[in-house]
Every structure is written in structure tokens, then in C-alpha cells.
Coordinates of C-alpha atoms in Angstrom, one line a residue:
M27 CA 25.1 -54.6 40.1
D28 CA 28.5 -54.1 38.8
E29 CA 26.5 -52.0 36.1
C30 CA 25.4 -49.5 39.1
F31 CA 27.8 -49.6 41.2
M32 CA 30.4 -48.5 37.9
L33 CA 27.2 -45.7 37.4
K34 CA 28.1 -44.4 40.8
G35 CA 31.8 -44.2 40.4
L36 CA 31.6 -42.1 37.4
R37 CA 29.1 -39.9 39.5
L38 CA 31.5 -39.8 42.3
L39 CA 34.0 -38.8 39.9
S40 CA 32.0 -36.4 38.0
V41 CA 31.2 -34.2 40.8
F42 CA 34.6 -34.4 42.2
L43 CA 36.2 -33.1 38.8
I44 CA 33.2 -30.8 39.0
A45 CA 34.9 -29.1 42.3
K46 CA 38.8 -29.4 41.3
V47 CA 37.6 -26.2 39.0
F48 CA 34.0 -25.1 40.8
R49 CA 35.5 -25.2 45.4
V50 CA 32.2 -27.0 47.0
T51 CA 33.2 -24.2 49.7
G52 CA 34.9 -20.7 49.6
C53 CA 34.4 -17.4 49.4
P54 CA 34.7 -15.2 46.0
Y55 CA 37.4 -13.1 46.4
G56 CA 36.0 -9.1 47.2
C57 CA 32.7 -10.7 48.5
N58 CA 31.4 -11.2 52.7
C59 CA 29.9 -15.0 52.5
S60 CA 27.6 -16.8 54.9
Q61 CA 25.9 -19.9 55.0
F62 CA 23.9 -20.0 51.4
S63 CA 24.6 -16.5 51.2
I64 CA 27.2 -14.4 49.4
N65 CA 27.5 -10.5 49.0
C66 CA 29.9 -9.6 46.4
T67 CA 28.1 -6.2 46.0
G68 CA 31.1 -3.2 44.5
A69 CA 33.4 -5.8 44.3
H70 CA 34.4 -4.3 40.7
L71 CA 33.7 -7.6 39.5
Q72 CA 33.3 -7.9 35.8
Q73 CA 32.2 -11.6 35.6
F74 CA 30.9 -13.9 37.6
P75 CA 34.4 -15.8 39.9
L76 CA 34.5 -19.5 39.2
D77 CA 34.4 -20.2 43.0
I78 CA 31.3 -20.1 44.0
P79 CA 29.8 -22.3 46.7
F80 CA 27.5 -25.3 45.0
A81 CA 25.0 -25.1 48.0
T82 CA 24.2 -20.8 47.5
K83 CA 20.9 -20.1 47.4
Q84 CA 21.1 -16.4 46.8
L85 CA 23.4 -14.0 45.2
L86 CA 24.0 -10.3 45.1
F87 CA 26.3 -8.9 42.3
C88 CA 24.6 -5.4 42.2
N89 CA 26.8 -2.1 41.4
N90 CA 29.4 -4.2 39.8
N91 CA 30.2 -4.2 35.3
I92 CA 29.3 -7.6 34.7
S93 CA 28.3 -7.4 31.3
G94 CA 27.3 -11.0 30.6
L95 CA 25.8 -14.2 32.3
P96 CA 28.3 -17.3 32.2
V97 CA 26.9 -21.1 31.5
H98 CA 28.2 -21.9 34.5
L99 CA 25.4 -20.4 37.2
N100 CA 23.7 -23.4 35.6
Y101 CA 25.6 -25.6 39.1
L102 CA 23.9 -23.6 41.1
G103 CA 20.7 -25.9 40.9
G104 CA 19.1 -24.3 44.6
L105 CA 19.4 -20.6 44.0
V106 CA 16.3 -19.1 45.1
H107 CA 17.8 -14.6 45.1
L108 CA 19.6 -13.4 42.6
D109 CA 20.0 -9.5 42.7
L110 CA 21.6 -8.3 39.5
S111 CA 20.9 -4.6 39.4
N112 CA 23.0 -1.2 38.0
N113 CA 25.6 -4.2 36.2
S114 CA 26.0 -4.0 32.4
L115 CA 24.3 -6.7 31.3
T116 CA 22.6 -6.1 27.3
E117 CA 20.8 -9.2 27.1
I118 CA 19.4 -11.9 29.1
S119 CA 21.4 -15.6 27.7
H120 CA 18.4 -18.4 28.4
S121 CA 21.8 -20.7 28.4
S122 CA 22.7 -19.4 31.6
L123 CA 19.1 -19.9 33.7
V124 CA 18.1 -23.8 32.0
N125 CA 18.7 -24.9 35.6
M126 CA 17.4 -22.2 37.4
Q127 CA 13.3 -23.8 38.3
R128 CA 14.1 -22.9 42.1
L129 CA 14.7 -19.7 41.3
V130 CA 12.4 -16.7 43.1
Y131 CA 14.1 -13.4 43.2
L132 CA 15.4 -11.8 40.0
D133 CA 16.5 -8.8 39.7
L134 CA 17.3 -6.8 36.7
S135 CA 17.1 -3.3 37.4
R136 CA 19.5 -0.2 36.5
N137 CA 21.1 -2.5 33.1
R138 CA 21.3 -2.3 29.6
L139 CA 19.3 -4.2 28.7
R140 CA 17.2 -3.8 24.7
Q141 CA 14.7 -6.1 24.7
L142 CA 12.6 -9.9 26.8
T143 CA 12.7 -12.2 23.7
H144 CA 9.7 -15.1 24.9
L145 CA 13.6 -17.3 25.6
S146 CA 15.0 -14.3 28.0
F147 CA 13.1 -16.4 31.1
S148 CA 11.4 -19.8 29.9
Y149 CA 13.3 -21.7 32.1
L150 CA 12.0 -19.5 35.6
A151 CA 8.8 -21.7 36.4
N152 CA 8.8 -20.4 40.0
L153 CA 9.6 -16.8 39.9
V154 CA 7.7 -14.8 41.7
V155 CA 9.2 -12.1 42.2
L156 CA 11.3 -9.7 38.7
K157 CA 12.6 -6.4 38.5
V158 CA 13.2 -5.2 34.9
S159 CA 13.6 -1.1 35.7
G160 CA 15.8 1.8 34.3
N161 CA 17.0 0.2 31.4
K162 CA 16.7 2.7 29.4
E163 CA 17.1 0.8 26.1
L164 CA 14.9 -1.5 27.0
T165 CA 13.0 -0.4 23.6
F166 CA 10.3 -4.0 22.7
V167 CA 9.1 -6.4 25.6
D168 CA 7.2 -9.9 23.2
S169 CA 4.1 -10.6 24.3
R170 CA 5.3 -14.4 25.4
A171 CA 8.5 -13.2 27.5
L172 CA 6.4 -14.2 30.5
S173 CA 3.6 -17.1 29.1
A174 CA 6.4 -19.6 31.6
N175 CA 6.3 -17.3 35.3
T176 CA 2.6 -17.7 35.7
K177 CA 3.8 -17.6 39.5
L178 CA 4.3 -13.8 39.3
Q179 CA 3.1 -12.1 42.1
D180 CA 5.6 -8.8 41.5
L181 CA 6.5 -6.8 38.4
D182 CA 8.2 -3.7 37.4
L183 CA 9.0 -2.1 34.2
S184 CA 9.5 0.6 35.3
G185 CA 11.9 3.6 34.5
N186 CA 12.5 1.8 31.1
G187 CA 11.9 2.7 27.3
L188 CA 8.1 1.2 25.9
T189 CA 6.3 2.9 24.9
F190 CA 3.9 -0.5 23.9
I191 CA 3.2 -3.7 25.2
D192 CA 0.9 -5.7 24.4
V193 CA -1.4 -6.0 26.8
N194 CA -1.8 -10.1 27.1
L195 CA 2.0 -10.0 28.8
L196 CA -0.3 -8.9 32.0
S197 CA -3.8 -9.9 31.5
A198 CA -1.6 -13.6 31.6
L199 CA -0.2 -13.3 34.7
T200 CA -3.3 -14.0 37.6
H201 CA -1.1 -14.6 40.5
L202 CA -0.2 -10.8 40.0
R203 CA -0.3 -8.2 43.2
S204 CA 2.1 -5.4 41.7
V205 CA 3.1 -3.6 38.5
R206 CA 5.4 -1.0 38.5
L207 CA 4.9 0.7 35.1
A208 CA 5.6 3.8 35.4
G209 CA 8.5 5.8 34.1
N210 CA 8.1 4.9 30.9
P211 CA 7.2 6.9 27.0
W212 CA 4.2 5.3 26.9
A213 CA 1.9 5.7 23.5
C214 CA -1.5 6.8 23.6
N215 CA -3.1 5.5 20.8
C216 CA -5.9 3.4 19.5
N217 CA -3.1 0.6 19.1
S218 CA -2.4 0.8 23.4
E219 CA -6.5 1.2 24.3
N220 CA -6.2 -2.7 25.8
L221 CA -3.8 -1.7 28.0
I222 CA -4.8 1.8 28.6
S223 CA -7.9 -0.3 29.9
W224 CA -6.1 -2.6 31.3
I225 CA -4.5 -0.1 33.5
R226 CA -7.6 2.0 34.6
R227 CA -8.9 -1.5 35.4
N228 CA -6.3 -2.4 38.2
R229 CA -5.3 0.7 38.7
R230 CA -5.5 -1.8 42.7
I231 CA -2.4 -3.7 42.1
I232 CA -0.5 -0.9 40.5
P233 CA 1.2 1.5 43.0
D234 CA 2.5 3.9 40.3
V235 CA -0.5 4.3 38.5
A236 CA -0.7 7.8 39.7
E237 CA 2.4 8.2 37.4
I238 CA 2.0 6.3 34.3
T239 CA 1.6 9.6 32.0
C240 CA 1.5 9.4 28.2
A241 CA 4.7 10.3 26.3
F242 CA 2.8 9.8 23.0
P243 CA 2.1 12.1 20.3
D244 CA 2.5 16.3 21.6
S245 CA -1.3 17.0 22.2
L246 CA -1.4 14.4 25.0
Q247 CA 2.3 14.4 26.3
G248 CA 1.7 14.6 30.1
V249 CA -1.0 13.7 30.4
L250 CA -2.3 10.4 32.5
V251 CA -3.2 7.1 31.6
T252 CA -6.1 7.0 33.6
E253 CA -7.6 10.3 32.4
L254 CA -7.2 9.5 28.7
A255 CA -9.6 6.3 29.1
D256 CA -12.1 8.1 28.7
R257 CA -11.6 9.7 26.1
L258 CA -9.6 7.8 23.9
F259 CA -12.3 5.0 23.7
P260 CA -14.8 6.9 21.5
L261 CA -12.2 8.7 19.4
C262 CA -11.2 5.9 18.5
H263 CA -14.3 4.1 18.0
R264 CA -17.1 7.5 16.3
K265 CA -18.8 6.9 13.8
R266 CA -16.6 8.8 11.3
E267 CA -18.0 11.9 9.7
F268 CA -17.4 12.2 6.1
K269 CA -17.2 16.3 4.1
L270 CA -19.0 17.8 2.2
S271 CA -15.6 17.2 -0.7
E272 CA -15.4 13.7 0.4
V273 CA -19.1 13.4 -0.1
L274 CA -19.2 14.4 -3.3
Y275 CA -15.7 12.0 -4.5
F276 CA -16.9 9.3 -3.5
C277 CA -20.7 10.1 -4.9
L278 CA -20.0 11.1 -8.7
I279 CA -16.5 12.1 -8.9
G280 CA -15.2 8.6 -7.9
P281 CA -17.3 6.7 -9.6
G282 CA -16.9 10.3 -13.1
L283 CA -13.7 9.1 -13.2
F284 CA -13.4 5.1 -12.6
S285 CA -16.6 5.2 -15.4
A286 CA -14.0 7.2 -18.1
S287 CA -11.5 4.8 -17.4
I288 CA -12.9 1.9 -18.2
A289 CA -14.2 4.0 -21.8
L290 CA -10.8 4.8 -21.9
N291 CA -9.9 1.3 -21.7
L292 CA -12.2 -0.3 -23.9
T293 CA -11.8 2.7 -26.5
F294 CA -8.4 2.2 -27.0
S295 CA -8.9 -1.8 -27.1
L296 CA -10.8 -1.5 -29.8
L297 CA -8.8 0.8 -32.1
I298 CA -5.5 -1.7 -31.6
V299 CA -8.2 -4.9 -32.9
L300 CA -9.0 -3.1 -35.6
Y301 CA -5.5 -2.3 -36.8
K302 CA -5.2 -5.9 -36.4
R303 CA -7.8 -6.7 -38.3
I304 CA -6.5 -3.8 -41.2
K305 CA -3.0 -4.7 -41.0
K306 CA -4.0 -8.6 -41.7
K307 CA -6.3 -7.5 -44.5
D308 CA -4.0 -5.7 -46.3
M309 CA -1.9 -8.4 -45.9
K310 CA -3.9 -11.1 -47.6
H311 CA -4.2 -8.6 -50.6
Y312 CA -0.8 -7.8 -50.0
R313 CA 0.3 -11.9 -50.3
K314 CA -1.9 -12.1 -53.2
L315 CA -0.6 -9.8 -55.4
R316 CA 2.6 -10.6 -54.9
R317 CA 1.8 -14.7 -56.2
A318 CA -0.3 -13.0 -59.0
I319 CA 2.9 -11.2 -60.1
S320 CA 5.4 -14.1 -59.7
F321 CA 3.2 -15.8 -61.4
K322 CA 2.1 -13.4 -64.7
Y323 CA 6.3 -13.3 -64.6
S324 CA 6.9 -17.3 -64.3
K325 CA 5.4 -18.1 -67.5
R326 CA 6.8 -15.2 -70.0
P327 CA 9.9 -16.9 -71.3
N328 CA 7.9 -19.3 -72.5
V329 CA 5.3 -16.8 -75.0
I330 CA 8.2 -14.6 -75.9
T331 CA 10.1 -18.1 -77.4
Q332 CA 6.9 -18.7 -78.6
Q333 CA 6.4 -14.9 -80.5
I334 CA 9.7 -15.4 -81.5
N335 CA 9.2 -19.1 -83.6
T336 CA 6.1 -18.3 -85.3
K337 CA 8.0 -14.8 -86.4
A338 CA 10.4 -17.0 -88.5
F339 CA 8.1 -19.4 -88.8
A340 CA 6.4 -16.8 -90.6
N341 CA 9.4 -15.1 -92.6
G342 CA 10.0 -18.1 -93.3
G343 CA 7.0 -18.6 -95.6
A344 CA 7.3 -15.7 -97.1
T345 CA 10.7 -16.3 -98.1
I346 CA 10.0 -19.7 -100.2
G347 CA 7.3 -18.8 -101.4
V348 CA 9.3 -15.1 -103.7
Q349 CA 11.6 -18.1 -104.3
L350 CA 9.1 -20.2 -106.1
S351 CA 7.6 -16.9 -108.4
R352 CA 10.6 -16.7 -109.5

């Protein structure tokens, strides 16, 4: 019983301390506030104010100069509508949206976003409307960027710098009712074939389908994506026709060069083996001759000594014979 009382007391104390820092009631300076809505449109804000009421359900912060999402947004767990259009955001910090499970509407249009990662909206499970248009520096959207937003119905990716997106990003969103993709410099090639086919199949939910055109390559610049679908499929799947020079190369010149290289390598290998054998034989003969010469000259002092003794003995015998004759 005492433990329960202490826990309740600690919770009340924590709420009281937080309320001292972030006022539970009130209206940020320069904003218009109603019971559950705060409108700070065009208030020249560079960062989020700290005194946002906890009960806020709608935040309108468009037309300011806010460059980042603060962590204290997590205290607004009941937030449903968040408009951050026309600011200076360069990235979406997922740590600032951890407690935004009730968020339904998010507008990030006309900012300076560069990429959308798999963590950008990973905590927004109930998101229904997502607007990320007019971010000219946005060139990359991860194929898993919207994997947690299965309830998404309205998606706006128009007017960005996208040249390609994975078709799985869109095909996984089974509840989509509206998708805007125009105003991007789309690359129309075999890599984007699946995306182009998806656009054609789902044109009924793409309001700006008549404005989605190719930017690359130059030969297809300005061509409508829907008109390209029939032309791109045969180009990407046709059987390649080989030229006469290619046939000659693969049938004659190619195998000939391959065989010549094998013969050349084999010849060099044989020459190296033959050279090593000759060298080994010469070394063996040289060592044998060297041993014979060394043995001969090692015995020569004894031979010379024996010859000298023999001559001395012969001379000595002759001298004794002369003396005896006398």
C-alpha cells in the first residue's frame, strides 16, 4: 500500500516538475491558440517554443525558419496534426517522433530534406496523410521508409529531386488513395521499368499522372511516363541481335586468341622446365668435377714426398757403390 502511494507521489511530482519547464496551459508568443490547436504560421520562429500545452492536438508551424525537430515534441503524445511546411528542415530525427503514435497528418513540404531513411517515420504507425513535396534536395528515399506506415492513404512526393524510387515502397501501401509524383527528374530506363508499370496500372489514384515525365536520358526528356511503358518493355526484354563482326569475334577471333594464349603459356612453361633441368644437370656435373679435382690435389703432397724419398734412396745407393769400388 505504501509502495503504491509512493509511486503515485513520484508520478505527480514528475508531472509537476515537467509542467514547470513546459507550461501545461498558455500560448507561445506570436501564435494564435484555441483549445487544442496552436497556429504559429509566419511567426518567424527558428526553433520550437518550449511552452506548448500538453493537450495540443494540432500544431501549425508553417512559413517559419525551423531547422530541426526537438526531443521535447515527445511530450505531445496526443498530437494528431503537425504542419511543418515551408521551413528549413534538413533531416527527420526519428527520436523526436517516438511518442507520436496518434499522429495522422504530417506536412513536410517545401523544406530542405535530403533523404528519407527507414527510421524517418518508423514510429508513426497511424499516419494517414504524408506530404513531402517541394524538397528540391531530396534525392533518396529508402525502400523501407514507409514500411511502418501501412495505414497511409495520401502520399505526396511531387516536386523533389528524385530520379528513382523502389516500386516496393508504393506497392506495400495497400490503402493508398492518392499519390503525387510529378515534378521529379525521373530516369526512364530498364531499372525503373517496374515503377513505370506501377504508375500506369494505378493511374486512377495518381492525380498528376499526366504531368509525370522523363528527364533522363536526353532522348526521352519530356516524354510522358504512361506513354513510355509500351515502348520501354520491348526494349528491356527484346532478344539481342548480334552484328556480323560480333559473330566473327565470338566464333573465330575469340577462340583463336584464347587458344594462342594457352599455347604461348604452355611453351613458356616447357622452356622454363627445360632450362631448370639443364641447369640442374650442369650443376651436378660441376660438383662432380670439383670433387674429383679436390681429391686429386689433396693426395699430391704425399706423392711428391714419396718421389723425393725414392730419388734420395737411389742417389744414396749409388754413392755407397762407388765408395766400395774404390
